[in-house]
mmCIF file of C-alpha atoms in Angstrom:
data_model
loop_
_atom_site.group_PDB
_atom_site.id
_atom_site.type_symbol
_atom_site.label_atom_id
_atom_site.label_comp_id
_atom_site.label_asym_id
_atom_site.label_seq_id
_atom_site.Cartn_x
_atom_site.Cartn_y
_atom_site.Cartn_z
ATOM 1 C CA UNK A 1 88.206 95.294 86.080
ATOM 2 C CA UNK A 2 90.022 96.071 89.503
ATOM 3 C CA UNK A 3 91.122 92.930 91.613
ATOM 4 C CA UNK A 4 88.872 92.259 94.407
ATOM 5 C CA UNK A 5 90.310 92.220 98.147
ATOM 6 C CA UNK A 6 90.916 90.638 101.024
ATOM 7 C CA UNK A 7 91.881 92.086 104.579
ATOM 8 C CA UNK A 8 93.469 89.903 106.851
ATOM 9 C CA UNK A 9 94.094 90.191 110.365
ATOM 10 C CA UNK A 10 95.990 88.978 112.807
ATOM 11 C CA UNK A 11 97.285 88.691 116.283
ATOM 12 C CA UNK A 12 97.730 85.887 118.926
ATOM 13 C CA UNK A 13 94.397 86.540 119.968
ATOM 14 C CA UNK A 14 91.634 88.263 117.728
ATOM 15 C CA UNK A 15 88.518 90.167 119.867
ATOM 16 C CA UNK A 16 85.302 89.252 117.919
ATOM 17 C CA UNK A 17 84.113 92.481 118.444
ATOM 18 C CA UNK A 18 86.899 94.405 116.858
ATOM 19 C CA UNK A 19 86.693 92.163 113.675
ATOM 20 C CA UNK A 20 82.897 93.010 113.477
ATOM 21 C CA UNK A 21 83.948 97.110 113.373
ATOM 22 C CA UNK A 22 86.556 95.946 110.933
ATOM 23 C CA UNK A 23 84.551 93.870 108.821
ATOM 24 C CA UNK A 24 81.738 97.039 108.588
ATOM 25 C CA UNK A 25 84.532 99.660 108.241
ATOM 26 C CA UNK A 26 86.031 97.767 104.945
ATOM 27 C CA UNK A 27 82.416 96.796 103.863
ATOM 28 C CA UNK A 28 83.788 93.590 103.726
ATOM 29 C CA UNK A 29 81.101 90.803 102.287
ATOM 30 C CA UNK A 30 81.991 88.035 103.917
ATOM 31 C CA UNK A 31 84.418 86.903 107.055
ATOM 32 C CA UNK A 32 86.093 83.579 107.725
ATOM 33 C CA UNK A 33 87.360 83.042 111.677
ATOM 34 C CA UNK A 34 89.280 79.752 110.737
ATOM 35 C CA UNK A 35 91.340 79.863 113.704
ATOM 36 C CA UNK A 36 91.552 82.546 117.311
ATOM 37 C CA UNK A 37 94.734 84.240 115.718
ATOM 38 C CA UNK A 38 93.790 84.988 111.870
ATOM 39 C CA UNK A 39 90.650 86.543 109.912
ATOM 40 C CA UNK A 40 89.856 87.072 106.512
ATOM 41 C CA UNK A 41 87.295 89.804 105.654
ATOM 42 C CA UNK A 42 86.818 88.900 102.018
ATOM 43 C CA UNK A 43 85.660 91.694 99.453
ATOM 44 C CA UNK A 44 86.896 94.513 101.092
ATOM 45 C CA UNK A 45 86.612 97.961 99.947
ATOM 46 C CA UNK A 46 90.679 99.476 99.015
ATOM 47 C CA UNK A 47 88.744 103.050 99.388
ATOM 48 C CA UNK A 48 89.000 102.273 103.439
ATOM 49 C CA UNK A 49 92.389 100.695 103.391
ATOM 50 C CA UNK A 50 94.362 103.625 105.097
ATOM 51 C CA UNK A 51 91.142 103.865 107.520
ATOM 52 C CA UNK A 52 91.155 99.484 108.625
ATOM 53 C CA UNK A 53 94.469 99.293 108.980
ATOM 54 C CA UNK A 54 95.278 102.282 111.419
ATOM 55 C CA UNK A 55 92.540 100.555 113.276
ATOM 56 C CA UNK A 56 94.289 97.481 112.994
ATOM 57 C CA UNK A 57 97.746 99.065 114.524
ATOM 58 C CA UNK A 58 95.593 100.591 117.014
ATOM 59 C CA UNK A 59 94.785 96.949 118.810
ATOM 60 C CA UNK A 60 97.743 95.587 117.761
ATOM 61 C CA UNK A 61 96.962 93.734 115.047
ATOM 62 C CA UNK A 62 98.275 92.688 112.013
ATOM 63 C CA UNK A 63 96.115 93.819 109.335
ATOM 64 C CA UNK A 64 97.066 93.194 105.105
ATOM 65 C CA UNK A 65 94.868 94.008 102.150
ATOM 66 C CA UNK A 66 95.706 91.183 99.721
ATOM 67 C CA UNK A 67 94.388 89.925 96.474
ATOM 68 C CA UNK A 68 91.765 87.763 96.902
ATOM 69 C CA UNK A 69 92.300 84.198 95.168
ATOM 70 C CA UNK A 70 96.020 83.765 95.392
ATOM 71 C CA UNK A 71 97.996 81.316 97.159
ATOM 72 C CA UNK A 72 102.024 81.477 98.443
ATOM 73 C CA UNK A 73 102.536 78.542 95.748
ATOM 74 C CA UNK A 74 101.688 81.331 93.347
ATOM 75 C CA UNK A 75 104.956 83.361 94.322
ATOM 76 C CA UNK A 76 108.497 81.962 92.360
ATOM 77 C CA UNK A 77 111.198 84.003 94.237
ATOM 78 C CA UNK A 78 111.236 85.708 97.886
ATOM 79 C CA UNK A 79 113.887 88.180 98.216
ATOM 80 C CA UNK A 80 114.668 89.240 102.296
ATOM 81 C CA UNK A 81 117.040 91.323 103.251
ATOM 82 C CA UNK A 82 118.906 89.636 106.219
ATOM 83 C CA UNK A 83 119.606 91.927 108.842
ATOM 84 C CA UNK A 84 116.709 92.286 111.141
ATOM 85 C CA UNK A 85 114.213 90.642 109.273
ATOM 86 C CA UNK A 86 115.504 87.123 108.158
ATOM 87 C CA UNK A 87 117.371 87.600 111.309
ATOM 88 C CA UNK A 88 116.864 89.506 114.976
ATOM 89 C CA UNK A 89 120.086 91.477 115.020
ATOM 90 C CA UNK A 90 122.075 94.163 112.988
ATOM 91 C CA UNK A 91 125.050 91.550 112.405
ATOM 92 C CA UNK A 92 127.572 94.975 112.472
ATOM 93 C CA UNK A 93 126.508 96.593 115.507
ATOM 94 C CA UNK A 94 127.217 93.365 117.272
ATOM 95 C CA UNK A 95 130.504 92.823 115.535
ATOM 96 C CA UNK A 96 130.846 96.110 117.199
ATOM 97 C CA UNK A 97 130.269 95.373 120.719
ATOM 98 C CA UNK A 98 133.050 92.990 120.818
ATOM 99 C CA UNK A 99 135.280 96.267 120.377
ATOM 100 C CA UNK A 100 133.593 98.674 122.349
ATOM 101 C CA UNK A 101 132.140 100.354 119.507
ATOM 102 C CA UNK A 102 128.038 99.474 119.385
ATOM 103 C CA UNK A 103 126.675 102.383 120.557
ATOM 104 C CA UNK A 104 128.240 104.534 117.831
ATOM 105 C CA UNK A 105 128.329 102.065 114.931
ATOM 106 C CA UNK A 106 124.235 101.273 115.895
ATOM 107 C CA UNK A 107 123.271 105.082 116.118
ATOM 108 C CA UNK A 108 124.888 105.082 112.668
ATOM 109 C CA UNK A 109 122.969 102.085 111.667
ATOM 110 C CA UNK A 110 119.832 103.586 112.729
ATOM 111 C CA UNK A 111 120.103 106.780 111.111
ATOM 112 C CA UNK A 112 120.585 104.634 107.380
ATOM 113 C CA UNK A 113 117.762 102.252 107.972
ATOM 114 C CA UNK A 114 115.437 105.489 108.460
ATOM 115 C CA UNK A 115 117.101 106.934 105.030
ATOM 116 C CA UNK A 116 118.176 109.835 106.685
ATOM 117 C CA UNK A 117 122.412 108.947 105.895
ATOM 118 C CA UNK A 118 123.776 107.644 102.508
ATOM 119 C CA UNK A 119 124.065 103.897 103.018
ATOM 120 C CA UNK A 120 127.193 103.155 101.286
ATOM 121 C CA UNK A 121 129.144 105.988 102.982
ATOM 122 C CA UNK A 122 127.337 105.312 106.306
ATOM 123 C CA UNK A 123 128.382 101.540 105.891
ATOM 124 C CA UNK A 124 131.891 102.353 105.206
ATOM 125 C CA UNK A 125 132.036 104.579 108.143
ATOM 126 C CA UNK A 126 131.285 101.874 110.330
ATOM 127 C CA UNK A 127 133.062 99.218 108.944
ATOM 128 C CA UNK A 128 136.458 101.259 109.537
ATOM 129 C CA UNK A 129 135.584 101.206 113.010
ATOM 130 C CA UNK A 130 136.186 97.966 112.924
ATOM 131 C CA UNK A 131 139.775 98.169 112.193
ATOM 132 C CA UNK A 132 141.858 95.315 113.948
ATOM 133 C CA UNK A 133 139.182 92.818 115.620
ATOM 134 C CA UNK A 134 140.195 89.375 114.478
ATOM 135 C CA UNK A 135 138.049 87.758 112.228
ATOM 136 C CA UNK A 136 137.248 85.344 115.286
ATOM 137 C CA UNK A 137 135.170 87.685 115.932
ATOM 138 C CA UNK A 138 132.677 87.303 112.740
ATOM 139 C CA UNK A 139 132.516 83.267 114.249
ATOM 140 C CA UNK A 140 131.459 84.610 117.510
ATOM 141 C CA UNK A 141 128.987 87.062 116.772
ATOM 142 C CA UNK A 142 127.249 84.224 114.574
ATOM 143 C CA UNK A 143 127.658 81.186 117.243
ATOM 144 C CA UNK A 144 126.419 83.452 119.739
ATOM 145 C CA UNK A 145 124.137 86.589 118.814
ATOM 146 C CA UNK A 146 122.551 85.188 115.235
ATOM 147 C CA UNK A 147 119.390 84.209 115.630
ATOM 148 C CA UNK A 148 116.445 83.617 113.112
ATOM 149 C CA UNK A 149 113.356 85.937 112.970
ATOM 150 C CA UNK A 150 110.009 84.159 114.784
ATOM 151 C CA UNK A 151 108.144 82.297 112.036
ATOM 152 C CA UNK A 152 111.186 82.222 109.731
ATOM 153 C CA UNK A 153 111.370 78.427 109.633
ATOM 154 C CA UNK A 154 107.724 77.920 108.929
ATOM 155 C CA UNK A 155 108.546 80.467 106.229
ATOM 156 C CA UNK A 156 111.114 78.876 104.410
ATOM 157 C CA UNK A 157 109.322 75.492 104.843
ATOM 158 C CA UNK A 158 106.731 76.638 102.985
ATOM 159 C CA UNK A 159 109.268 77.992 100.223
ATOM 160 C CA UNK A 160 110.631 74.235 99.772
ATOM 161 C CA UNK A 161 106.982 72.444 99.968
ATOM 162 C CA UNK A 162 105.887 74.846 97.202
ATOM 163 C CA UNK A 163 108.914 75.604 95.275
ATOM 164 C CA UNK A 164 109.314 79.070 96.207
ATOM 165 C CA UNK A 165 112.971 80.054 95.398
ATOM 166 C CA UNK A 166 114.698 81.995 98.523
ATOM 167 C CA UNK A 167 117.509 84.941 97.755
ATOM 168 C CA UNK A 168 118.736 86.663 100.665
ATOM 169 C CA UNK A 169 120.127 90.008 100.042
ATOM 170 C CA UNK A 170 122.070 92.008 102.500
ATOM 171 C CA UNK A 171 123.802 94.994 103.189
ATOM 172 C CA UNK A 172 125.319 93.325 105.762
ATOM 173 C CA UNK A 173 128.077 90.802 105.043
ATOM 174 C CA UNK A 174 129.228 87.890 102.932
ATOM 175 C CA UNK A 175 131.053 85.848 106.744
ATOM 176 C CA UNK A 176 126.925 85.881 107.596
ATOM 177 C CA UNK A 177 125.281 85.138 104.659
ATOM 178 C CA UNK A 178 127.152 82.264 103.510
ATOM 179 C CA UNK A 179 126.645 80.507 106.684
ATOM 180 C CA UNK A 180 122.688 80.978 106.314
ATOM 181 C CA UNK A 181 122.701 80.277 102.981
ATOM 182 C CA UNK A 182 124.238 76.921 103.736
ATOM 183 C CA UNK A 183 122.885 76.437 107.127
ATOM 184 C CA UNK A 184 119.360 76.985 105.746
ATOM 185 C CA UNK A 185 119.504 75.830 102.536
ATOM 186 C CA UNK A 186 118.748 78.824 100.593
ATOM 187 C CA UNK A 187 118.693 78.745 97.229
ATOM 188 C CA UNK A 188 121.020 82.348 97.168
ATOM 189 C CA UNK A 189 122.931 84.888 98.619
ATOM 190 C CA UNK A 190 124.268 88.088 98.054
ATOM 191 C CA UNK A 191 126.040 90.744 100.175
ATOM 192 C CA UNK A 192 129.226 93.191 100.936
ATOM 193 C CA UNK A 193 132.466 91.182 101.792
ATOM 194 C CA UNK A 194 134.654 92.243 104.618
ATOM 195 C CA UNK A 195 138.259 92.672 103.976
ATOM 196 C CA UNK A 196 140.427 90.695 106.172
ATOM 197 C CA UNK A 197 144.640 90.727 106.311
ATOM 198 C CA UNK A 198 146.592 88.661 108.426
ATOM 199 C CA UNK A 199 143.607 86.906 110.620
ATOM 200 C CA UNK A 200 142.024 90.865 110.904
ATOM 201 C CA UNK A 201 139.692 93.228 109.864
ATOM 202 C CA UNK A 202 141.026 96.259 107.540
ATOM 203 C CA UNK A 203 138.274 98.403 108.402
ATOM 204 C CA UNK A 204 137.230 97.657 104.904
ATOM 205 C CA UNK A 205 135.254 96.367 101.948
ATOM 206 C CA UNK A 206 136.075 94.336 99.108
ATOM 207 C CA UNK A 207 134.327 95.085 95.895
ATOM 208 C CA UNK A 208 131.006 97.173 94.993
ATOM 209 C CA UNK A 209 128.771 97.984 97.484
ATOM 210 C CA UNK A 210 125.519 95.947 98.260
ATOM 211 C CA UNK A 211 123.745 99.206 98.440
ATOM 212 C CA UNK A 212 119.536 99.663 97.880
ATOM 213 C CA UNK A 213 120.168 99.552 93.887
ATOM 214 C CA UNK A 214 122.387 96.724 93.798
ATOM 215 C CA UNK A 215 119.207 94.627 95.728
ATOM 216 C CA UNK A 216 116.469 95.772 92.667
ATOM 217 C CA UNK A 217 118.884 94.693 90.482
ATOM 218 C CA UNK A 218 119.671 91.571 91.794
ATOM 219 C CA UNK A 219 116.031 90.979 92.226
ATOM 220 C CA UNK A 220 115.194 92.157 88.765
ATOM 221 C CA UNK A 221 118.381 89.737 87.628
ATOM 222 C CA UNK A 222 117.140 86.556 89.754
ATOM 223 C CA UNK A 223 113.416 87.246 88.782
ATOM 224 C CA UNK A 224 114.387 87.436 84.312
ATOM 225 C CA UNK A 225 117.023 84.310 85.304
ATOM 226 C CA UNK A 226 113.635 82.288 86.651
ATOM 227 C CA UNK A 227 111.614 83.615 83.895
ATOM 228 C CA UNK A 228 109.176 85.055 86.315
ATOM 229 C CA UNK A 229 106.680 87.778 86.152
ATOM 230 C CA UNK A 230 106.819 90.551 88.607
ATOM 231 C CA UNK A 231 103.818 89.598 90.375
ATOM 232 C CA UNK A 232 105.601 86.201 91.184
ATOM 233 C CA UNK A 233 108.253 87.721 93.395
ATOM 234 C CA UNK A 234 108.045 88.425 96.848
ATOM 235 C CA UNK A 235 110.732 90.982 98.879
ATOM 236 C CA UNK A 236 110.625 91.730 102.413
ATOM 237 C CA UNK A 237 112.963 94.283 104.775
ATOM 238 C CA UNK A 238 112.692 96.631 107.339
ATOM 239 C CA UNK A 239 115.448 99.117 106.207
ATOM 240 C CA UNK A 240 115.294 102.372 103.826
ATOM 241 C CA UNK A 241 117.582 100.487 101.977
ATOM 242 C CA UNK A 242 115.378 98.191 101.078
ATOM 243 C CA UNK A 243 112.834 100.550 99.332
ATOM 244 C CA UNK A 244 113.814 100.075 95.806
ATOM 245 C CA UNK A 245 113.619 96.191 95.874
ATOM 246 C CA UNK A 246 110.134 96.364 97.770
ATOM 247 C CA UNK A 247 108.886 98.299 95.007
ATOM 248 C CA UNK A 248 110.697 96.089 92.031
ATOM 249 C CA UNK A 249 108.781 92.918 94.180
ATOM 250 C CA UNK A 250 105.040 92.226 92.551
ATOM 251 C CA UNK A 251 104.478 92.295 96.968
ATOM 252 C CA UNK A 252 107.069 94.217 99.133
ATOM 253 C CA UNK A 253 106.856 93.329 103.077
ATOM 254 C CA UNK A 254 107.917 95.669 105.519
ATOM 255 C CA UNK A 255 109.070 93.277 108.885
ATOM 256 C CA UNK A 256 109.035 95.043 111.736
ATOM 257 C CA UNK A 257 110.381 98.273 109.821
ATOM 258 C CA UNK A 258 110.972 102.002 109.833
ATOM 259 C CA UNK A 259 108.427 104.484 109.328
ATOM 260 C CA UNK A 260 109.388 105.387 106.040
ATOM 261 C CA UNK A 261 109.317 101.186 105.279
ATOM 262 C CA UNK A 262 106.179 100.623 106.897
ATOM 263 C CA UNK A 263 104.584 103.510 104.728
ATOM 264 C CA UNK A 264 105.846 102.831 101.057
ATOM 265 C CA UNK A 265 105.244 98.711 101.387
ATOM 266 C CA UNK A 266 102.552 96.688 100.213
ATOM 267 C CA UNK A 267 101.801 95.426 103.349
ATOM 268 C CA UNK A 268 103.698 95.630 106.973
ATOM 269 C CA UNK A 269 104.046 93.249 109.541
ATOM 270 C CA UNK A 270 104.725 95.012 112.532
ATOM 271 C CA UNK A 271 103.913 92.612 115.659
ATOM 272 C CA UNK A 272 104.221 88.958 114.385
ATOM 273 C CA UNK A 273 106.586 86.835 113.184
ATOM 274 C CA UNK A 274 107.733 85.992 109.195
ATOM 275 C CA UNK A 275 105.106 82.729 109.172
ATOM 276 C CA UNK A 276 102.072 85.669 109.049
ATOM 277 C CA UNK A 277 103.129 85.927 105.691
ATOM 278 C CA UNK A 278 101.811 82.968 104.758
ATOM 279 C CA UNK A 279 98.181 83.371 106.608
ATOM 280 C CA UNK A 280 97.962 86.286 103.745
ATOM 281 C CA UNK A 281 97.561 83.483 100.701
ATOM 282 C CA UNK A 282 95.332 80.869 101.619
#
């Protein structure tokens, strides 16, 4: 028997007369309003998924075909990538600026995040630009330029009130992570590690490469280390190199991602913030 569905949509504010066409396009049974900013069109049809949600990006909405009956308590693990999605900024292209060097090193970041550029070459093309800053620069560009995704505190709330483990996973860098990880207390944290000399950067990296097959198997190694079943695990990122552990992830989130991203995931969240995530499991 196939699961039934739920579409749910939202936006800061919700026109009643768009969720009517909605609800009719899905053939949705039943809708609950419970608040001006989220809608739940229980029982809809997956046949007219492709059709609701292009609808849905057409207003600006939000819009997520879930399955109906589960809750967020129900997930075990949520793996994020960390670079614009747990956070608002590429950490490297703002490491970067302080040399001179972000319009370069982000038109190289922006080619890999849209898959078209081999991540672990394209990373270690742009961290050899970065040859000689001091690593006082790492401190500034997290003091000043870090900051967390809307919704992301509400997110990892919930993931301590219901015992949802949190593993951040980056292709960005260990100076960045750690200080989340601790800052936030997240439960872990994985990513590349710059190499540093005599108070600078070598241009470098230390180690294997945090590449889009490292994060499904870290996700597939934290999920077996839980004793979790697929379904249990959550992943969200915005990057092509984030495909693999979407798809390893029972639900894979695209946050505000690439076209590629948006199309392969689960579901996409393309105009909120991370604490929509949770109006999907109610």
């Amino acid at each position: 028997m196939s699961p039934a569905y739920t579409l749910v949509v939202q936006a800061d504010a919700l026109d009643p007369h768009h969720l009517h066409e909605l609800a009719h396009l899905a053939e949705a049974t039943h809708m609950d309003h419970p608040s001006p900013s989220v809608a739940r069109l229980r029982g809809a049809a997956p046949a007219q998924r492709a059709a609701t949600l292009a609808l849905c990006e057409q207003w600006g909405y939000d819009g997520a075909y879930v399955e109906a009956g589960r809750s967020f308590a129900d997930f075990g693990l949520l793996v994020s990538d960390m670079d614009s999605t747990l956070i608002t900024i590429e950490c490297i292209d703002e490491i970067a600026d302080l040399n001179g060097l972000k319009p370069q090193v982000a038109a190289i970041t922006e080619r890999s995040m849209r898959g078209e550029l081999d991540f672990a070459a394209s990373l270690a093309e742009r961290v050899a630009l970065l040859r000689g800053l001091p690593e006082s620069a790492l401190e500034q560009v997290y003091r000043e330029r870090v900051r967390l995704m809307p919704g992301a505190e509400a997110l990892l709330a919930a993931c301590k009130r219901h015992g949802v483990k949190f593993m951040l996973v980056s292709g960005g860098f260990t100076f960045f992570t750690d200080r989340l990880k601790a800052e936030l207390g997240l439960d872990f944290a994985h990513a590349n590690q710059l190499e540093v000399e005599n108070g600078a950067l070598t241009g470098r990296v230390r180690g294997p490469i945090v590449d889009a097959a490292a994060k499904k198997r870290l996700l597939i190694q934290q999920r077996e280390a839980l004793g979790l079943k697929p379904e249990q695990v959550l992943a969200m990122g915005d990057g092509a190199n984030d495909l693999q552990m979407l798809a390893e992830a029972g639900v894979g989130v695209a946050v505000h991602a690439k076209p590629v991203v948006r199309a392969q995931a689960d579901i996409a969240i393309n105009h909120g913030g991370l604490d929509r995530i949770l109006n999907l499991y109610h």
